[in-house]
Short mmCIF file of C-alpha atoms in Angstrom, two decimals:
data_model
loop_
_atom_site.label_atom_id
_atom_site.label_comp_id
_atom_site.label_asym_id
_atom_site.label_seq_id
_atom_site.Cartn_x
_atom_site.Cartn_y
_atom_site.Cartn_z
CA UNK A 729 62.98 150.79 95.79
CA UNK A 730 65.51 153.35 94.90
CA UNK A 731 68.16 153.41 92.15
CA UNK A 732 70.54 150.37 91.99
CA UNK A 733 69.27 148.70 95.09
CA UNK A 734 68.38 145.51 95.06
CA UNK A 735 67.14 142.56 97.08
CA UNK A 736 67.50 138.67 97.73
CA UNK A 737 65.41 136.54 99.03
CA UNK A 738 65.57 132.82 99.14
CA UNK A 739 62.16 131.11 99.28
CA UNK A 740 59.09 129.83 97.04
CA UNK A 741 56.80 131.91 95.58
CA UNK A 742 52.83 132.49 97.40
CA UNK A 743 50.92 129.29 96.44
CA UNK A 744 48.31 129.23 94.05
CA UNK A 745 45.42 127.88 95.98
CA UNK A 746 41.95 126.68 93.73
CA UNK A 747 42.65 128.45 90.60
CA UNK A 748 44.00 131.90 92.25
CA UNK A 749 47.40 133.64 91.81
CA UNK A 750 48.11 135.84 94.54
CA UNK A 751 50.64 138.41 93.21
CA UNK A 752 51.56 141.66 95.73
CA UNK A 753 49.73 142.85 97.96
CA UNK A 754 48.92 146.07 96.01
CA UNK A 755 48.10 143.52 93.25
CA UNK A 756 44.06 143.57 91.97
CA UNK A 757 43.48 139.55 92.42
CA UNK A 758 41.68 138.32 90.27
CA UNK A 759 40.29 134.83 88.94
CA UNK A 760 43.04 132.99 86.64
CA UNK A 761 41.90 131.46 83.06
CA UNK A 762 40.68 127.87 83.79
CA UNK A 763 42.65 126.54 81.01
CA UNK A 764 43.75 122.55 80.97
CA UNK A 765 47.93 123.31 80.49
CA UNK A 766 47.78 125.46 83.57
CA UNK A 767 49.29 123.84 86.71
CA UNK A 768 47.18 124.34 89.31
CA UNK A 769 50.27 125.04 91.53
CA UNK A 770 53.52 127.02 90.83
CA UNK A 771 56.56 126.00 91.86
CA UNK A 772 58.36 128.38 89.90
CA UNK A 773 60.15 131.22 90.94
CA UNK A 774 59.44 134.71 91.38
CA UNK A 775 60.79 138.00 89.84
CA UNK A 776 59.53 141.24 90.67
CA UNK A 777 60.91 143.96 87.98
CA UNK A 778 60.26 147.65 89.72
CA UNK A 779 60.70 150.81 87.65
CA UNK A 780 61.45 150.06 83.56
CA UNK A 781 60.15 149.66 80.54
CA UNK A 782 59.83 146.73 78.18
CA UNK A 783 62.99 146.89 76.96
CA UNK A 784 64.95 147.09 80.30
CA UNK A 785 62.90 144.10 81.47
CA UNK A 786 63.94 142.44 78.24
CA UNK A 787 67.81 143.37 79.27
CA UNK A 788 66.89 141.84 82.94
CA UNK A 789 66.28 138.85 81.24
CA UNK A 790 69.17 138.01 80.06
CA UNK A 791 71.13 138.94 82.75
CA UNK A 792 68.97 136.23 85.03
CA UNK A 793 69.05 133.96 81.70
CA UNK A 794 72.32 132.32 83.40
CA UNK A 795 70.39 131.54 86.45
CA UNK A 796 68.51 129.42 84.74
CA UNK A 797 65.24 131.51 84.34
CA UNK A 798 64.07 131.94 81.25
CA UNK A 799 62.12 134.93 80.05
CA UNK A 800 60.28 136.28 77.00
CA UNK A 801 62.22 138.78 74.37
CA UNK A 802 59.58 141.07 75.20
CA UNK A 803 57.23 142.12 77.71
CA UNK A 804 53.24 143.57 76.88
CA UNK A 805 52.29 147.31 77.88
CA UNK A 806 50.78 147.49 81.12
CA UNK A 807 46.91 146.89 81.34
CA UNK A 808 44.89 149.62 81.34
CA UNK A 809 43.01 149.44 84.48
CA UNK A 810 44.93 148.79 88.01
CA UNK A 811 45.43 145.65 88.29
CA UNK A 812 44.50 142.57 86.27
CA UNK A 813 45.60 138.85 84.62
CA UNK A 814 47.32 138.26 81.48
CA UNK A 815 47.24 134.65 80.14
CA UNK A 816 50.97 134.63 78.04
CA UNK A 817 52.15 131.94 76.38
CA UNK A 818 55.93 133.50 74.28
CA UNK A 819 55.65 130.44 72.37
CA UNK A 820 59.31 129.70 72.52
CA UNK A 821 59.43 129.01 76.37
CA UNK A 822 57.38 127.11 78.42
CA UNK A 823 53.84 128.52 79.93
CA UNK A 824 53.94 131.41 81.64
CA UNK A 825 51.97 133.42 84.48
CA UNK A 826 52.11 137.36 83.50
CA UNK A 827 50.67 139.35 85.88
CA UNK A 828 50.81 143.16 85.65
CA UNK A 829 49.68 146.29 87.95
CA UNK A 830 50.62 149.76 89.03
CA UNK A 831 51.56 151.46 92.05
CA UNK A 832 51.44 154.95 91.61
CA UNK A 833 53.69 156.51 88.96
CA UNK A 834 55.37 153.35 88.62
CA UNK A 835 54.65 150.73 86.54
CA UNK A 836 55.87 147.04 87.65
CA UNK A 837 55.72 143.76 86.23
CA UNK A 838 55.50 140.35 88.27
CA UNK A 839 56.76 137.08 86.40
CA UNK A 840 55.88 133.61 87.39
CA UNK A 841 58.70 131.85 85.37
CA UNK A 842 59.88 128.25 85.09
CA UNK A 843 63.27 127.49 86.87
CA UNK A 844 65.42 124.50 86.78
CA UNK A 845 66.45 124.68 90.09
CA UNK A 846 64.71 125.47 93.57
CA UNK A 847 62.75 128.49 93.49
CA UNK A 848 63.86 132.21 94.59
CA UNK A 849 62.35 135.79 95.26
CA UNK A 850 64.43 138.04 93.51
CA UNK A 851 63.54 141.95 93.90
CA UNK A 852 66.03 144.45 91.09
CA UNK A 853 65.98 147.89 89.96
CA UNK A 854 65.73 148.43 86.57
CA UNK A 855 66.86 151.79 86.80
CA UNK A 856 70.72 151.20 86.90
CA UNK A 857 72.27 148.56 84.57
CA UNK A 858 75.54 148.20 86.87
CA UNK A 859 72.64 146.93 89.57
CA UNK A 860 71.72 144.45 87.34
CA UNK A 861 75.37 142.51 86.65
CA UNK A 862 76.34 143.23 90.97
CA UNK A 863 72.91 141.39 91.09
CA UNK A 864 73.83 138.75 88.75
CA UNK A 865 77.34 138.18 89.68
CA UNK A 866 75.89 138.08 93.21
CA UNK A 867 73.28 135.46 92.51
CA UNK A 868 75.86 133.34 90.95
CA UNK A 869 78.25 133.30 93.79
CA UNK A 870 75.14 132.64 95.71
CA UNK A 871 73.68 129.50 93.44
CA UNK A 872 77.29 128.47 93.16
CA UNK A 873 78.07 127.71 97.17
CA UNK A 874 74.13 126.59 97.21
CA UNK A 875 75.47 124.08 94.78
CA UNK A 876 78.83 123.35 95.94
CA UNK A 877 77.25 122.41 99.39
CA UNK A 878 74.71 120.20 97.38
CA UNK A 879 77.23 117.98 95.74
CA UNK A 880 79.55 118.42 99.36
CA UNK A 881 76.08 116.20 100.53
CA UNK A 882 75.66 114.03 97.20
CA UNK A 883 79.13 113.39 96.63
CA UNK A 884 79.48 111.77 100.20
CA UNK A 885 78.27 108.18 99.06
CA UNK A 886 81.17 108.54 96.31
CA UNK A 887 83.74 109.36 98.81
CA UNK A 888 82.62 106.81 101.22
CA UNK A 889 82.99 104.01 97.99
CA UNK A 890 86.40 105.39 96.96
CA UNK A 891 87.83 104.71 100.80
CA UNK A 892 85.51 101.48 101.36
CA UNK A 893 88.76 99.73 99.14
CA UNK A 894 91.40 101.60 101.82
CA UNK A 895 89.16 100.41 105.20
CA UNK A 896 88.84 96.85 103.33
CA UNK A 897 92.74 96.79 102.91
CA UNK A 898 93.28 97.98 106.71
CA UNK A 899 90.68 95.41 107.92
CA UNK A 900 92.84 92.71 105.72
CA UNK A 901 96.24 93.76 106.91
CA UNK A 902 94.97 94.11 110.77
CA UNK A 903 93.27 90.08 109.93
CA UNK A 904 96.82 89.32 108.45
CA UNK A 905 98.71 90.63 111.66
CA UNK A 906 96.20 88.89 114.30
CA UNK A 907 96.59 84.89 114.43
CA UNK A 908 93.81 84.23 112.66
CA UNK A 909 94.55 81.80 109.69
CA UNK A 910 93.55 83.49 106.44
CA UNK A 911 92.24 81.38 103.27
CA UNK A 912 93.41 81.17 100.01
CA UNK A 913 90.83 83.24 98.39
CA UNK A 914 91.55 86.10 101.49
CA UNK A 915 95.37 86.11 100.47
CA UNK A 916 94.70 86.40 96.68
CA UNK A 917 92.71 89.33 97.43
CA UNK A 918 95.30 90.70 99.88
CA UNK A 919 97.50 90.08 96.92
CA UNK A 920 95.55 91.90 94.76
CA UNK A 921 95.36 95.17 96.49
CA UNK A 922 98.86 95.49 97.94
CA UNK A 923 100.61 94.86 94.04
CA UNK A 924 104.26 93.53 94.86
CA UNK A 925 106.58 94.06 97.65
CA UNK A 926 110.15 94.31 97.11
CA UNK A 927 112.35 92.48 99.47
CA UNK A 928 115.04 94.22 98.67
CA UNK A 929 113.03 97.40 100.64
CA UNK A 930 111.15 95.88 103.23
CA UNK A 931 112.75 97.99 105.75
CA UNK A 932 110.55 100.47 104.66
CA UNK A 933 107.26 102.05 106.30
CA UNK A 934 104.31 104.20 105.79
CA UNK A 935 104.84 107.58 107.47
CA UNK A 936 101.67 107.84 110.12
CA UNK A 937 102.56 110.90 111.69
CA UNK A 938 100.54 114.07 109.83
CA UNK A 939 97.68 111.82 108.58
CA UNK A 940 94.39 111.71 109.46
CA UNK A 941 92.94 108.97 112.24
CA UNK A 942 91.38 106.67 109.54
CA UNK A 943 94.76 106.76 107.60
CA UNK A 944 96.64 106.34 110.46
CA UNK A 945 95.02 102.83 111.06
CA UNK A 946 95.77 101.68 107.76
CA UNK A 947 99.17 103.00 107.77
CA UNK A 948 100.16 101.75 111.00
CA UNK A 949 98.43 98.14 110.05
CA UNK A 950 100.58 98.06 106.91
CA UNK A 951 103.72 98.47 108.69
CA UNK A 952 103.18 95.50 111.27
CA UNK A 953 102.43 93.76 108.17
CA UNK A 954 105.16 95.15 106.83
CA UNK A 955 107.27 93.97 109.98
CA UNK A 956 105.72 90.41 109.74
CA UNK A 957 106.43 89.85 106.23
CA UNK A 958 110.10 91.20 106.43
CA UNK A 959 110.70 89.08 109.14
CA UNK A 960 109.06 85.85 107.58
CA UNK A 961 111.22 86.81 104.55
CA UNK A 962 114.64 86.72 107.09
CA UNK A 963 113.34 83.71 108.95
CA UNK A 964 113.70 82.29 105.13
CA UNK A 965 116.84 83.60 104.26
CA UNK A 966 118.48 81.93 107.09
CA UNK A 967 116.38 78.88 107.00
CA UNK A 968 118.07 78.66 103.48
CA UNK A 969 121.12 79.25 104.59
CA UNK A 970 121.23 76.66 107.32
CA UNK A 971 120.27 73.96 105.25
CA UNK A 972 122.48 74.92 102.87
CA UNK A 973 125.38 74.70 105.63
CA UNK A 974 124.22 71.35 107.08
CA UNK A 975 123.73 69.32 103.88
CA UNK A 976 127.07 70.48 103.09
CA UNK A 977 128.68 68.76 106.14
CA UNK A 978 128.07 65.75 105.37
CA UNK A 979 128.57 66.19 101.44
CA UNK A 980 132.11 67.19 102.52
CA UNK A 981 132.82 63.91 104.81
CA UNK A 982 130.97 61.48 101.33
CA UNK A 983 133.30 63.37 99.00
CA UNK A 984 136.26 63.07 101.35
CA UNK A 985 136.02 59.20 102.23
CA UNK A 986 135.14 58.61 98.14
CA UNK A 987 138.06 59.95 97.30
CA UNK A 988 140.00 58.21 99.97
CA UNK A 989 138.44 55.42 98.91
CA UNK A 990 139.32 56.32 94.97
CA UNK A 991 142.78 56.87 95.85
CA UNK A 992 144.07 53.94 97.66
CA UNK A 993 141.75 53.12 100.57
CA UNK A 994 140.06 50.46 98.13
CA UNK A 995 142.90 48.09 98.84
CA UNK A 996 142.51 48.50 102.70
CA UNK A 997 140.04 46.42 104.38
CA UNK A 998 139.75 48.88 107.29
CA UNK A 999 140.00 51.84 105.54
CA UNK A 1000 137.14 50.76 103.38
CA UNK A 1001 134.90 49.59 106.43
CA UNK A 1002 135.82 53.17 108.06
CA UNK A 1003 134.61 54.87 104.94
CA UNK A 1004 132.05 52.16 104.26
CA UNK A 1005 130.25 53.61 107.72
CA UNK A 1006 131.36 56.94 107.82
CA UNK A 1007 129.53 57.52 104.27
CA UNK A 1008 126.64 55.37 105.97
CA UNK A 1009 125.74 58.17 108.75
CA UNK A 1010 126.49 61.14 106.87
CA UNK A 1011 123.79 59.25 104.59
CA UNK A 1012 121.75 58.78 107.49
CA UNK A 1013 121.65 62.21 108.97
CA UNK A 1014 121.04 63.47 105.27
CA UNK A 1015 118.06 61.45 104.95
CA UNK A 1016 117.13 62.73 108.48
CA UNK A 1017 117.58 66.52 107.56
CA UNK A 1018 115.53 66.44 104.09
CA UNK A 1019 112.55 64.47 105.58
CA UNK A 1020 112.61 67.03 108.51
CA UNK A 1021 112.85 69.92 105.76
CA UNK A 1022 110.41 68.54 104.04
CA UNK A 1023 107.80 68.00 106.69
CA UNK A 1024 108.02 71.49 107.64
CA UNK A 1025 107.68 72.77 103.73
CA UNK A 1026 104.87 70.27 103.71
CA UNK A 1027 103.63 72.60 106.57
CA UNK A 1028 104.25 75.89 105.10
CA UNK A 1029 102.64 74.79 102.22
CA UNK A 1030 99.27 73.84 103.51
CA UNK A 1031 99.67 70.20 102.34
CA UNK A 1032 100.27 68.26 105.60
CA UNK A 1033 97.37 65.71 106.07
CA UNK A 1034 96.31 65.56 109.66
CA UNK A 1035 93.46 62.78 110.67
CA UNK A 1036 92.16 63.50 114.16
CA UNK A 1037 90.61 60.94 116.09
CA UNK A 1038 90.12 60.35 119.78
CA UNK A 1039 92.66 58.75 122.48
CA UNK A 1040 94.29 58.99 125.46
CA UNK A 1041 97.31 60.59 125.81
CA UNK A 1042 98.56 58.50 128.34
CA UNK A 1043 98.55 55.43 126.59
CA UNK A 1044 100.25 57.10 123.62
CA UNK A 1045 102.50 58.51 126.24
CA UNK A 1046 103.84 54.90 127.67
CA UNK A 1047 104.25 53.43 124.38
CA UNK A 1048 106.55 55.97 123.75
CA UNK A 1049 108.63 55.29 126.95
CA UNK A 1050 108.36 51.33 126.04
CA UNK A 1051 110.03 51.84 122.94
CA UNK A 1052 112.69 54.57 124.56
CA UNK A 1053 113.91 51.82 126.87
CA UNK A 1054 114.47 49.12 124.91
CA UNK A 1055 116.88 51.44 122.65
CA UNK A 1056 118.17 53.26 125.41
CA UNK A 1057 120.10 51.42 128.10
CA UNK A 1058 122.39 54.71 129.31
CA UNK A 1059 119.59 56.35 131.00
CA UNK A 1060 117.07 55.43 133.83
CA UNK A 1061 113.65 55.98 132.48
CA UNK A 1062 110.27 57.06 135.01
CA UNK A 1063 106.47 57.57 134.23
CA UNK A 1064 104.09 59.52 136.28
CA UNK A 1065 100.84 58.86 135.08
CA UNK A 1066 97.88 60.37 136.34
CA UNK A 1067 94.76 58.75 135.25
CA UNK A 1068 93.11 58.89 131.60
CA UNK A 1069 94.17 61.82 129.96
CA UNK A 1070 91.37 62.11 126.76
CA UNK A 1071 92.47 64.39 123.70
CA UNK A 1072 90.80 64.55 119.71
CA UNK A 1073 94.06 65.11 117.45
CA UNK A 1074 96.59 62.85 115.58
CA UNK A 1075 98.01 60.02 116.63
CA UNK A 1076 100.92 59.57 114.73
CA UNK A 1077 102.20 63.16 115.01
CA UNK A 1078 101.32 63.26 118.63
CA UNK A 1079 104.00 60.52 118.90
CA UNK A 1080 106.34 62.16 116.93
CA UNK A 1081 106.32 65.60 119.08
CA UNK A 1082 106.57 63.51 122.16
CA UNK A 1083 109.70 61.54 120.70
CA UNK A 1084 111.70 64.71 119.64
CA UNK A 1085 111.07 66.02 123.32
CA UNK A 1086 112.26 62.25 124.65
CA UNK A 1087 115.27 62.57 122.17
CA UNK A 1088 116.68 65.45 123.14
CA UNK A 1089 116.32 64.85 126.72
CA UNK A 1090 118.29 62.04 125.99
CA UNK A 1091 120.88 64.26 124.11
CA UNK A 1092 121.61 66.59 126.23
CA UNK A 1093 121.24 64.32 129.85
CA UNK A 1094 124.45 62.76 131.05
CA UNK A 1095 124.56 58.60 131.00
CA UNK A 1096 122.89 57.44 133.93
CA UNK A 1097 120.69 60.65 134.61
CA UNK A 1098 117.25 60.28 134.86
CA UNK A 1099 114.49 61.16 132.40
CA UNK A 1100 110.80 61.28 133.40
CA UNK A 1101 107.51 61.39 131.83
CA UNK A 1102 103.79 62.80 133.15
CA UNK A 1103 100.73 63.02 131.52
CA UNK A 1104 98.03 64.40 133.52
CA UNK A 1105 95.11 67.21 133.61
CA UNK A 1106 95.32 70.82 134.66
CA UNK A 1107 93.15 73.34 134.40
CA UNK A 1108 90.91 71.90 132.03
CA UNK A 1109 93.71 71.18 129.41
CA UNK A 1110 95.56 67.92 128.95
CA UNK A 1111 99.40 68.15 129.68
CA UNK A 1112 102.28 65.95 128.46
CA UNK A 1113 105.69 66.64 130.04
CA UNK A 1114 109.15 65.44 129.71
CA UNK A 1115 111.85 66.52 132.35
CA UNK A 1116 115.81 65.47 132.20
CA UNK A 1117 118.69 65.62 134.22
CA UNK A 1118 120.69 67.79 131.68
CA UNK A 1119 122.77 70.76 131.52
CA UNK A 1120 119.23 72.81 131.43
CA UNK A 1121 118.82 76.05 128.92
CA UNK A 1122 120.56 79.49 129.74
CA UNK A 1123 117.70 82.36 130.24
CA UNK A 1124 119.08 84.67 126.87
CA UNK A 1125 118.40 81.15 124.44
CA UNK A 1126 115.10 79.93 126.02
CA UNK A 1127 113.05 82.42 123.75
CA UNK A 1128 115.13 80.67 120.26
CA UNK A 1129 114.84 77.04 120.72
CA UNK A 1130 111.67 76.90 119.08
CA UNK A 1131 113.28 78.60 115.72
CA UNK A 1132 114.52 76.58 112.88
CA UNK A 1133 118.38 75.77 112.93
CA UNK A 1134 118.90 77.13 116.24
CA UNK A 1135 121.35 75.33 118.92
CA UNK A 1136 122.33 75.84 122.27
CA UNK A 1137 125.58 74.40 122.07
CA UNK A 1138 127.17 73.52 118.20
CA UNK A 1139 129.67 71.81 119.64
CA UNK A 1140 127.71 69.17 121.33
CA UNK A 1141 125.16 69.26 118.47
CA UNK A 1142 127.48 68.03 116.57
CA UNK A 1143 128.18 64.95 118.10
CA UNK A 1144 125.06 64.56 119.20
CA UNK A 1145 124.00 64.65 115.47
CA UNK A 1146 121.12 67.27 115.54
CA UNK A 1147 119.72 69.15 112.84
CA UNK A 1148 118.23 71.95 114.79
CA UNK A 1149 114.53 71.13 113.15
CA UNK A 1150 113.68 68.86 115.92
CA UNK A 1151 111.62 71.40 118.65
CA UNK A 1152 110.69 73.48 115.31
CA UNK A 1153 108.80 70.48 113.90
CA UNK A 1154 107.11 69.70 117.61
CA UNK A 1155 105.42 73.09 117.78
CA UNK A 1156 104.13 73.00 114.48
CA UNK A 1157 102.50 69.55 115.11
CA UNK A 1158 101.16 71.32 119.02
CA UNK A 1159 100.42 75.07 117.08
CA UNK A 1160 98.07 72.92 114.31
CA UNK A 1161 96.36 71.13 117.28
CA UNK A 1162 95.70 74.16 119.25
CA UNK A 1163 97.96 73.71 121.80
CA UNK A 1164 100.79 75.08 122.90
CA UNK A 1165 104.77 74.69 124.88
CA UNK A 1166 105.29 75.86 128.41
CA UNK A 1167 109.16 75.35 129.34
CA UNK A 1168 111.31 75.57 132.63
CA UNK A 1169 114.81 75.19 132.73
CA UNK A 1170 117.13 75.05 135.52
CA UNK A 1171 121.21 75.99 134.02
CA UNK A 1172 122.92 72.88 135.21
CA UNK A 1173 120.23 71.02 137.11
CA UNK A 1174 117.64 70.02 133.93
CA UNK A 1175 114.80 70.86 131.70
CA UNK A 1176 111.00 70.37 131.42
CA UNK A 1177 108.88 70.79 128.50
CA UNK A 1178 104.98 70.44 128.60
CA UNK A 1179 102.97 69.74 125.72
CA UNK A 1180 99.67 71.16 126.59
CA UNK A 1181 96.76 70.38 124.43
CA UNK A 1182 92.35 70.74 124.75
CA UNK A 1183 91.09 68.48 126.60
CA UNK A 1184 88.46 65.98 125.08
CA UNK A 1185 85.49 64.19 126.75
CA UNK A 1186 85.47 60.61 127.10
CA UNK A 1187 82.20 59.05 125.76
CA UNK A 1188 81.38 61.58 122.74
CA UNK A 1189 81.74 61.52 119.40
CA UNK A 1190 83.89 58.11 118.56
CA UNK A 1191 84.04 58.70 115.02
CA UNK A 1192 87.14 59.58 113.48
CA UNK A 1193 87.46 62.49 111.90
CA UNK A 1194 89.57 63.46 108.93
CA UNK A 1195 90.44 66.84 107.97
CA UNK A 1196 93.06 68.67 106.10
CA UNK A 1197 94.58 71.58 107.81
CA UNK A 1198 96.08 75.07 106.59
CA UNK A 1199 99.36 75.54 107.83
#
């Protein structure tokens, strides 16, 4: 080996097989003290020292010292004879192997020393001391991307704990978007990773573009979360501001008779019957408008108390035409019944869906036009419909009359006296039984709206069953 060369190899050192140490080739091999401390196989590594003397070996060492191999101060004067085992224990580091021989003119030294980290071949020239730090400064670049690519593989687990928090929130959001009904302990914890949301900035979104795919998922669930909640938070707004605007309606007509009243309509018989029922229905259609509100907060607020039992929807069906026509002499009434029609779900609010579609049929049909009923099976689903002779539902509303507050025509809603809640409150009571609306209208020939719900077998389970239902 000449002058300030030097080599690296990466590897373990020759195994020590029953009691031997097998050194270099040009090495005398020969047996090993049998001595108790001694492993009986090395896993240390390996440094051959070529060309120096004591003291240069000594320098060597602490030049590999920051590699983690640690040496003795001082090195003993080659043996004698070619070839041969020295026992050495420096007393300051751990056990050592010292073997020595000569080649020639040369004398070199072969160290079996402990190492803290996996085991290397190392091969340096003595001769040249800038060899020695190039060597060093080498080996450390070396052991450093050895041990950057180490903690690349044992920092993985880490990094896949840090995002399991991110792909819990994405899976969350995505749950929240789908029309799946989340609990309350889901929503806390929903609540608890996305901190607060500002209404005031709910137009804003989560830049996907220049992300990576896994961020893109959560980004892009977060926004149609983001697009749910900021339209929920609208749909409030207005809902607000509509029943603000029709409880002050008929506020305004109270306070305005009062007053006539307080002013000189006290001594007029017929002004104080006028007032006497004008206050009456404004009361009326108050009274109508909170309990609607508050059936549908009830809703919202997972509080409604549904008991679902078993029945057919036919029957249910002609009591509600029974009562219809003995209120209702302006309109011709017909039923088209089609045999037993079995559903599970809630009597009472099955009734009250089917009498908000009967009412506004009855609204909106000119006296004398007809107004049927059907209740019948499709498909495997029971179906409930009412159809009118009315003014029917232009194509642009059709998608709205479902919302809260909304009206075809204010004019006639007014004196018709609807609040707006009525088809609102029907699909929550057919959404909570898993059903759903199908409508066709006909501008200026009539409507028909189907309640279409699961069918239920005759015969099974009569029991009733109670449950309470999120909304």
């Amino acid at each position: 080996m000449g002058a300030g060369s030097y080599t690296v190899v990466a590897g373990a050192p020759e195994e020590l097989e029953a009691g031997w140490l097998v050194t270099d080739e040009s090495a005398v091999v020969t047996d090993m003290p049998t001595d108790t401390s001694a492993p009986a196989e090395s896993t240390a590594s390996t440094v051959v020292i070529t060309g120096g003397t004591a003291g240069q070996a000594a320098e060597a060492g602490s030049a590999l010292a920051p590699l983690g191999f640690r040496l003795p101060g001082w090195l003993p004067s080659p043996a004698e004879t070619e070839g041969g085992v020295r026992w050495f224990n420096p007393g300051s580091v751990d056990l050592l192997f010292l073997v020595t021989f000569s080649t020639g003119d040369t004398t070199s030294y072969t160290l079996y020393l402990p190492h803290d980290g996996d085991p290397y071949t190392i091969q340096i020239d003595l001769s040249s001391p800038a060899a020695i730090f190039v060597f060093a400064a080498r080996v450390l670049l070396i052991c450093q991307l050895v041990s950057l690519i180490t903690n690349l593989f044992k920092n993985a687990g880490s990094i896949k704990k840090v995002l399991r928090p991110i792909q819990e929130l994405a899976a969350t959001a995505a749950k929240l978007n789908q029309a799946e009904r989340m609990s309350p302990e889901e929503l806390r914890a929903l609540a608890g990773k996305l901190d607060e949301i500002n209404a005031t900035h709910l137009d804003q979104r989560v830049s996907v573009s220049g992300t990576q795919r896994e961020l893109q998922t959560l980004a892009q669930a977060i926004n149609a979360m983001l697009d749910r909640i900021d339209e929920a938070y609208r749909s409030q707004m207005r809902f607000v501001s509509d029943a603000s605007h029709e409880l002050r309606t008929p506020i305004a007509v109270i306070q305005g008779y009062a007053n006539l009243l307080n002013r000189w309509g006290k001594d007029d018989p017929a002004t104080r019957q006028e007032a006497i029922d004008a206050i009456r229905a404004e009361a009326d259609s108050m009274k109508e408008l909170v309990e609607q509100l508050l059936f549908l907060a009830r809703g919202d607020n997972d509080s409604m108390h549904i008991q679902m039992e078993m029945f057919d929807l036919t029957e249910v069906a002609a009591e509600v035409l029974k009562e219809t026509e003995m209120i209702d002499h302006t309109h011709t009434f017909a039923a088209r019944w089609e045999g037993a029609v079995p559903v599970r779900a809630d009597v009472g609010l099955t009734k009250q869906a089917l009498r908000i579609l009967v009412d506004n049929a009855i609204k909106y049909t000119a006296a004398g036009g007809r107004i049927t009923l059907s209740a019948g099976v499709k498909d495997g689903f029971a179906r409930l419909s009412v159809q009118d002779e009315g003014q029917g539902i232009d194509a642009e509303s059709l998608p709205h009359i479902f919302d809260r507050f909304y009206r075809t025509d204010e004019s006639r809603a007014r004196q018709t006296g609807g609040t707006g809640l009525g088809l609102a409150i029907a699909k929550w009571i057919v959404d909570r039984h898993g059903g759903w609306f199908e409508v066709r209208s006909w501008p200026g020939v009539g409507t028909r709206m189907t309640i279409v719900l699961p069918l239920a077998a005759l015969g099974g389970n009569a029991e009733d069953e109670e449950e309470q239902q999120s909304a």
